Short mmCIF file of N, CA and C in Angstrom, two decimals:
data_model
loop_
_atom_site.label_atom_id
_atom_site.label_comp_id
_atom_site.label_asym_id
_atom_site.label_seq_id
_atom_site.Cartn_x
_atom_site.Cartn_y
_atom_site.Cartn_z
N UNK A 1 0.53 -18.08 22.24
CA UNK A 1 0.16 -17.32 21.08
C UNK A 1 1.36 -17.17 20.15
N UNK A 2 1.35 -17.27 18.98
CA UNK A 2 2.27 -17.35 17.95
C UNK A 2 2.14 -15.32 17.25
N UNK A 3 3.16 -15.49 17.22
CA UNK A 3 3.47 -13.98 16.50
C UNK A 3 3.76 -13.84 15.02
N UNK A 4 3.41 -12.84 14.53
CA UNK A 4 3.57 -12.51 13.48
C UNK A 4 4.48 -13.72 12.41
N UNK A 5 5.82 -12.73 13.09
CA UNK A 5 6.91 -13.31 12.27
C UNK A 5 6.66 -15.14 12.38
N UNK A 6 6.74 -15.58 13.36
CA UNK A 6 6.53 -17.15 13.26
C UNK A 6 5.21 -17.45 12.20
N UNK A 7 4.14 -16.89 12.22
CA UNK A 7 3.21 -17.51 11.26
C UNK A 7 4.12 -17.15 9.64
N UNK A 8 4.45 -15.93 9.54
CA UNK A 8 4.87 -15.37 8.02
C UNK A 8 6.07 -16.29 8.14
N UNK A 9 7.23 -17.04 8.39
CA UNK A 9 8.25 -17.47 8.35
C UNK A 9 7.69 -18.56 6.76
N UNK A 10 5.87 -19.14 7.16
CA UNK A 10 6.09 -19.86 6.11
C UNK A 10 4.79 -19.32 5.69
N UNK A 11 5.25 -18.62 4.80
CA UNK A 11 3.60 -17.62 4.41
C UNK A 11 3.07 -18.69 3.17
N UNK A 12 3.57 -20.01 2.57
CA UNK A 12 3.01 -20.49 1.88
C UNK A 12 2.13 -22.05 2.18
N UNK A 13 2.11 -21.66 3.72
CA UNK A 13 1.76 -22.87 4.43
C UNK A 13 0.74 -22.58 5.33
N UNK A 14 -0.62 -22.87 5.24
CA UNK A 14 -1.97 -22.56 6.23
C UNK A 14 -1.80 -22.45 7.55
N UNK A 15 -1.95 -21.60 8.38
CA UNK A 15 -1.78 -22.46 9.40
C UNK A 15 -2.89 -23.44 10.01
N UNK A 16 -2.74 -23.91 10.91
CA UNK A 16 -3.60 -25.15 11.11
C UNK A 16 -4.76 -24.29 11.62
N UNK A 17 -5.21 -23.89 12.82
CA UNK A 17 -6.44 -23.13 13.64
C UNK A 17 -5.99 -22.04 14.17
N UNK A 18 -6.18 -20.68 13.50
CA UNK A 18 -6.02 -19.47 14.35
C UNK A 18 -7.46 -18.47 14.99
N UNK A 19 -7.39 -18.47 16.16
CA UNK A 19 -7.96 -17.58 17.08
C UNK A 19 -8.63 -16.67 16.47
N UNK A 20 -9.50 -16.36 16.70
CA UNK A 20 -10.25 -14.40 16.19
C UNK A 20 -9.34 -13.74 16.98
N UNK A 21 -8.84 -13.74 18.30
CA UNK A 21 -7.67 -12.82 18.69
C UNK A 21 -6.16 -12.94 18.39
N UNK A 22 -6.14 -13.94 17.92
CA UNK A 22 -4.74 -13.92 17.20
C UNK A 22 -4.59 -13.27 16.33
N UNK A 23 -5.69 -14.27 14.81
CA UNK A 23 -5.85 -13.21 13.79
C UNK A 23 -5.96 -11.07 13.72
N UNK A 24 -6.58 -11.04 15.14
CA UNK A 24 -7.13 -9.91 15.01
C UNK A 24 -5.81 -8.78 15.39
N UNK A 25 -4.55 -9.44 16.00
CA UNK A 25 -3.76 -9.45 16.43
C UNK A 25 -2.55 -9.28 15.22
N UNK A 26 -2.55 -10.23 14.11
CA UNK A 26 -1.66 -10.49 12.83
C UNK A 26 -1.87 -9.12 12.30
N UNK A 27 -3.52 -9.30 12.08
CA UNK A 27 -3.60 -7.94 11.02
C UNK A 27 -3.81 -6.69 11.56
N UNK A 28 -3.59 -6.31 13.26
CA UNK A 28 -3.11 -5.37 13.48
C UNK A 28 -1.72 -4.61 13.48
N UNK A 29 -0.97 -5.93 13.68
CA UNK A 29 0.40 -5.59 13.44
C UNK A 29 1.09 -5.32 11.97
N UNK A 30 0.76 -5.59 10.68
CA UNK A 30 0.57 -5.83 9.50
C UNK A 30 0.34 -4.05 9.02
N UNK A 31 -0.80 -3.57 9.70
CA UNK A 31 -1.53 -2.40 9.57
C UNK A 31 -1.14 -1.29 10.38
N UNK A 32 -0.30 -1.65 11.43
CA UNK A 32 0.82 -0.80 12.54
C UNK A 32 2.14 -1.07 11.38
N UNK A 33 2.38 -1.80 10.86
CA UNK A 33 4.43 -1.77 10.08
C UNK A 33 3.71 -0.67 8.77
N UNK A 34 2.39 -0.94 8.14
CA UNK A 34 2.28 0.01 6.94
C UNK A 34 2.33 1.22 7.09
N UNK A 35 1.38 1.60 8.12
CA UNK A 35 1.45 2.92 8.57
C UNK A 35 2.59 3.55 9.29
N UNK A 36 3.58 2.63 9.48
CA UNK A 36 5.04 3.58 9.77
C UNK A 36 6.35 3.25 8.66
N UNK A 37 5.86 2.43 7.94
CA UNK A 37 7.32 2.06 7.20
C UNK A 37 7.82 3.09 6.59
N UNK A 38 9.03 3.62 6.34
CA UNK A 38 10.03 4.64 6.30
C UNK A 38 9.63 4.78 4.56
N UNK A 39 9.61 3.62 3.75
CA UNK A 39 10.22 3.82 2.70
C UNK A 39 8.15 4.22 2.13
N UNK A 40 7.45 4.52 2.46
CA UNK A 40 6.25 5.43 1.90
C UNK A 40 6.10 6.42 1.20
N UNK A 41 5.53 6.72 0.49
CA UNK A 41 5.79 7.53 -0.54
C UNK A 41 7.09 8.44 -0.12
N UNK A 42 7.06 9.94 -0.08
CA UNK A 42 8.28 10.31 -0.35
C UNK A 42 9.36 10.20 0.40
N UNK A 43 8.89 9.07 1.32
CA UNK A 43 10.67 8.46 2.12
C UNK A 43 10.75 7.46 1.66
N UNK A 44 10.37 6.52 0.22
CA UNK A 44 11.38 5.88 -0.59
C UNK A 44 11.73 7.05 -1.58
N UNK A 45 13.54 7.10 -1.36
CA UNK A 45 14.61 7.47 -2.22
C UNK A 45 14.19 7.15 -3.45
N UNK A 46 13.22 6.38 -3.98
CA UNK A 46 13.05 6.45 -5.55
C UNK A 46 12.17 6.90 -6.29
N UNK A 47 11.19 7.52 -5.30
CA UNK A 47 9.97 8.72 -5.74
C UNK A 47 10.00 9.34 -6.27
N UNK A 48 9.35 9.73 -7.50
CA UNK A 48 9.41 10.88 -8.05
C UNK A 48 8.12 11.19 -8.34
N UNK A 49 7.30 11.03 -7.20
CA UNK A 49 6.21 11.99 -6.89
C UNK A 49 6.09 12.38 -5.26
N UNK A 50 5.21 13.44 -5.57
CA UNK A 50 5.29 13.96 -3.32
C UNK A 50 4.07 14.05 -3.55
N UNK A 51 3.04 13.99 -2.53
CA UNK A 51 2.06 13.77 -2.20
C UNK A 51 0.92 15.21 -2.70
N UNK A 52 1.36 16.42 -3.11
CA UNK A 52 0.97 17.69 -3.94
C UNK A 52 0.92 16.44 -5.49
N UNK A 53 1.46 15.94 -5.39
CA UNK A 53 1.62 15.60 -7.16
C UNK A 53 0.73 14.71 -7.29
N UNK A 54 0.68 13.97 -6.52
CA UNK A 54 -0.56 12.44 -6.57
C UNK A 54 -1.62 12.78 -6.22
N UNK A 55 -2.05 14.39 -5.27
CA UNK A 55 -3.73 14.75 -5.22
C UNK A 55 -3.74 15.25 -6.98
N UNK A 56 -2.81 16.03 -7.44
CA UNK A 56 -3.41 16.57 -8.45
C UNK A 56 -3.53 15.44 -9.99
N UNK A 57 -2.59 14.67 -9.75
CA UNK A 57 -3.15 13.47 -10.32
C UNK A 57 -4.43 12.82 -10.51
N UNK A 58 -4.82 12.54 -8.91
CA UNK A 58 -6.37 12.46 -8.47
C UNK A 58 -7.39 13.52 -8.97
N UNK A 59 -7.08 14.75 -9.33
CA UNK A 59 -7.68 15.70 -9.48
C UNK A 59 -8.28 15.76 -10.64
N UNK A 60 -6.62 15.52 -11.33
CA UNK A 60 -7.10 15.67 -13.22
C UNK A 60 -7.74 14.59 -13.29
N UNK A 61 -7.44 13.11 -13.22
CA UNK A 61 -8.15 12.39 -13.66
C UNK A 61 -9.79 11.76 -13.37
N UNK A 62 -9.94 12.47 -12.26
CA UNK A 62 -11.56 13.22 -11.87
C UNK A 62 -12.16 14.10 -12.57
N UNK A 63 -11.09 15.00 -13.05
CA UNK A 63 -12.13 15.95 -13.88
C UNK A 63 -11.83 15.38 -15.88
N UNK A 64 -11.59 14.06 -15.98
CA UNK A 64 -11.74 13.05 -16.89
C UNK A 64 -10.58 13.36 -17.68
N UNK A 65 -10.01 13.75 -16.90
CA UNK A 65 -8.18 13.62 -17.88
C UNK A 65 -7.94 12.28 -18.51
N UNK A 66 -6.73 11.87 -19.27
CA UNK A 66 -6.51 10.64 -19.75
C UNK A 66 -5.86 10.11 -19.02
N UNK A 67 -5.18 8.94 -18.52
CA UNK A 67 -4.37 8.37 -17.87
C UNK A 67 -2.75 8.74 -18.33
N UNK A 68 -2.83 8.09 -19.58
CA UNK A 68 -1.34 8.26 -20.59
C UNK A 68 -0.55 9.38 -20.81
N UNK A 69 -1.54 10.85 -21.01
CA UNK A 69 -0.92 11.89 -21.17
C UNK A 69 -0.62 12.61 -19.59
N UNK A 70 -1.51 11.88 -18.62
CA UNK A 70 -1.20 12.68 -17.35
C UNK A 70 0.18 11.68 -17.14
N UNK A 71 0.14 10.89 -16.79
CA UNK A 71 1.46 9.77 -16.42
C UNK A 71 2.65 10.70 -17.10
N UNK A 72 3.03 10.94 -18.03
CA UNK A 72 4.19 11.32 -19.43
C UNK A 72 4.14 12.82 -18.67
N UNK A 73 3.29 13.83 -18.51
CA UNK A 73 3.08 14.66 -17.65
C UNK A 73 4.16 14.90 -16.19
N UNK A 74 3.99 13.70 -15.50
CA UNK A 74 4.55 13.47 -14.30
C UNK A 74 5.71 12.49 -14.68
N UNK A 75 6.06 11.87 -15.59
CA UNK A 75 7.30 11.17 -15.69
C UNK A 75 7.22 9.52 -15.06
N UNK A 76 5.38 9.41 -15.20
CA UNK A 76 5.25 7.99 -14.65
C UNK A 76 4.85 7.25 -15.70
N UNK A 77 4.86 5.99 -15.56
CA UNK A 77 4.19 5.16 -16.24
C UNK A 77 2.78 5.16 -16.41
N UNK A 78 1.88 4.82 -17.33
CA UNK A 78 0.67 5.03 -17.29
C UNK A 78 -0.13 3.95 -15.96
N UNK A 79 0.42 2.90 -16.05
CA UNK A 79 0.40 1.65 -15.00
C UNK A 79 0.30 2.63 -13.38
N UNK A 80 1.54 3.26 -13.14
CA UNK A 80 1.40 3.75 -11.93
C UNK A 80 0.53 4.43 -11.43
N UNK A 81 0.32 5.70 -12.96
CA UNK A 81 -0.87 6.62 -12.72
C UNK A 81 -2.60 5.77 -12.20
N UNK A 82 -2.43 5.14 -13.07
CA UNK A 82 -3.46 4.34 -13.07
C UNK A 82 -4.07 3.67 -11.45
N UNK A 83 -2.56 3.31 -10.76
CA UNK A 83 -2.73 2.63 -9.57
C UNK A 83 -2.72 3.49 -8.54
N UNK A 84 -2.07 5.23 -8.87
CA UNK A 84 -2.62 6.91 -7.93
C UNK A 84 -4.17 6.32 -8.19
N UNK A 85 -4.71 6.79 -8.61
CA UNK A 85 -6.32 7.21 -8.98
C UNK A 85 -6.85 5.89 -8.43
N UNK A 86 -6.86 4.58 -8.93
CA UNK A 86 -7.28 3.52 -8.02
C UNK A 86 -7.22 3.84 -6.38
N UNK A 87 -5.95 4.35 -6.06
CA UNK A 87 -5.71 4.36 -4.59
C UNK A 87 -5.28 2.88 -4.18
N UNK A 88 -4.68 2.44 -5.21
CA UNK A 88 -3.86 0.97 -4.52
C UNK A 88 -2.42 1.46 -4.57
N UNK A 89 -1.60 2.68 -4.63
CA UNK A 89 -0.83 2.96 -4.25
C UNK A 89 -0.90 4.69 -3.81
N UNK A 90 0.12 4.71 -3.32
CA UNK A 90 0.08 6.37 -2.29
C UNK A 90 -1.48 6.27 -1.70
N UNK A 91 -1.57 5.31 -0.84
CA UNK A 91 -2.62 4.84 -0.13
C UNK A 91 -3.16 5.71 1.28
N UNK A 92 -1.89 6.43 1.54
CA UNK A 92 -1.78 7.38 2.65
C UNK A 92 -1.88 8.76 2.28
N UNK A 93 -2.33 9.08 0.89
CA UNK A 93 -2.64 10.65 0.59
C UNK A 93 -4.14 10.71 0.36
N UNK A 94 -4.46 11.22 0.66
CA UNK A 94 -5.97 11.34 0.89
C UNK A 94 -6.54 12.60 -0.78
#
């Protein structure tokens, strides 16, 4: 069985035939490093939001806030705000 790191070494190269338990195996491990990596929201050193700030983000822009003026609000880009409320980032605040 091939591990992780050996398949990603060439992440731009197919691999030839992988397993349903291999695979099932890749993207458990993938989904075990996200859920512990250090640098997640406010344990990356370059945050300048905490997880109080990104529900109420979620909040306003539920109750049909604008994107632009909430972002400028919080000192983010409208882009970022945008990607709070999607939930494609701070993926771990509920």
């Amino acid at each position: 069985m091939r591990s992780a790191e050996e398949i990603m070494r060439h992440p731009f190269r197919v691999p030839e035939a992988l397993s349903y338990e291999e695979l099932s195996r890749i993207c458990d491990d993938f989904d075990r490093a996200a859920e512990v990596h250090p640098s997640t929201g406010t344990g990356n050193s370059a945050a300048k939001l905490n997880e109080d700030k990104v529900r109420a983000i979620r909040q306003a822009a539920d109750a049909g806030a604008r994107l632009t003026p909430l972002a400028e609000a919080f000192g983010i880009s409208a882009r970022a705000a945008r990607h709070i409320v999607r939930r494609t980032s701070w993926t771990h605040v509920q």
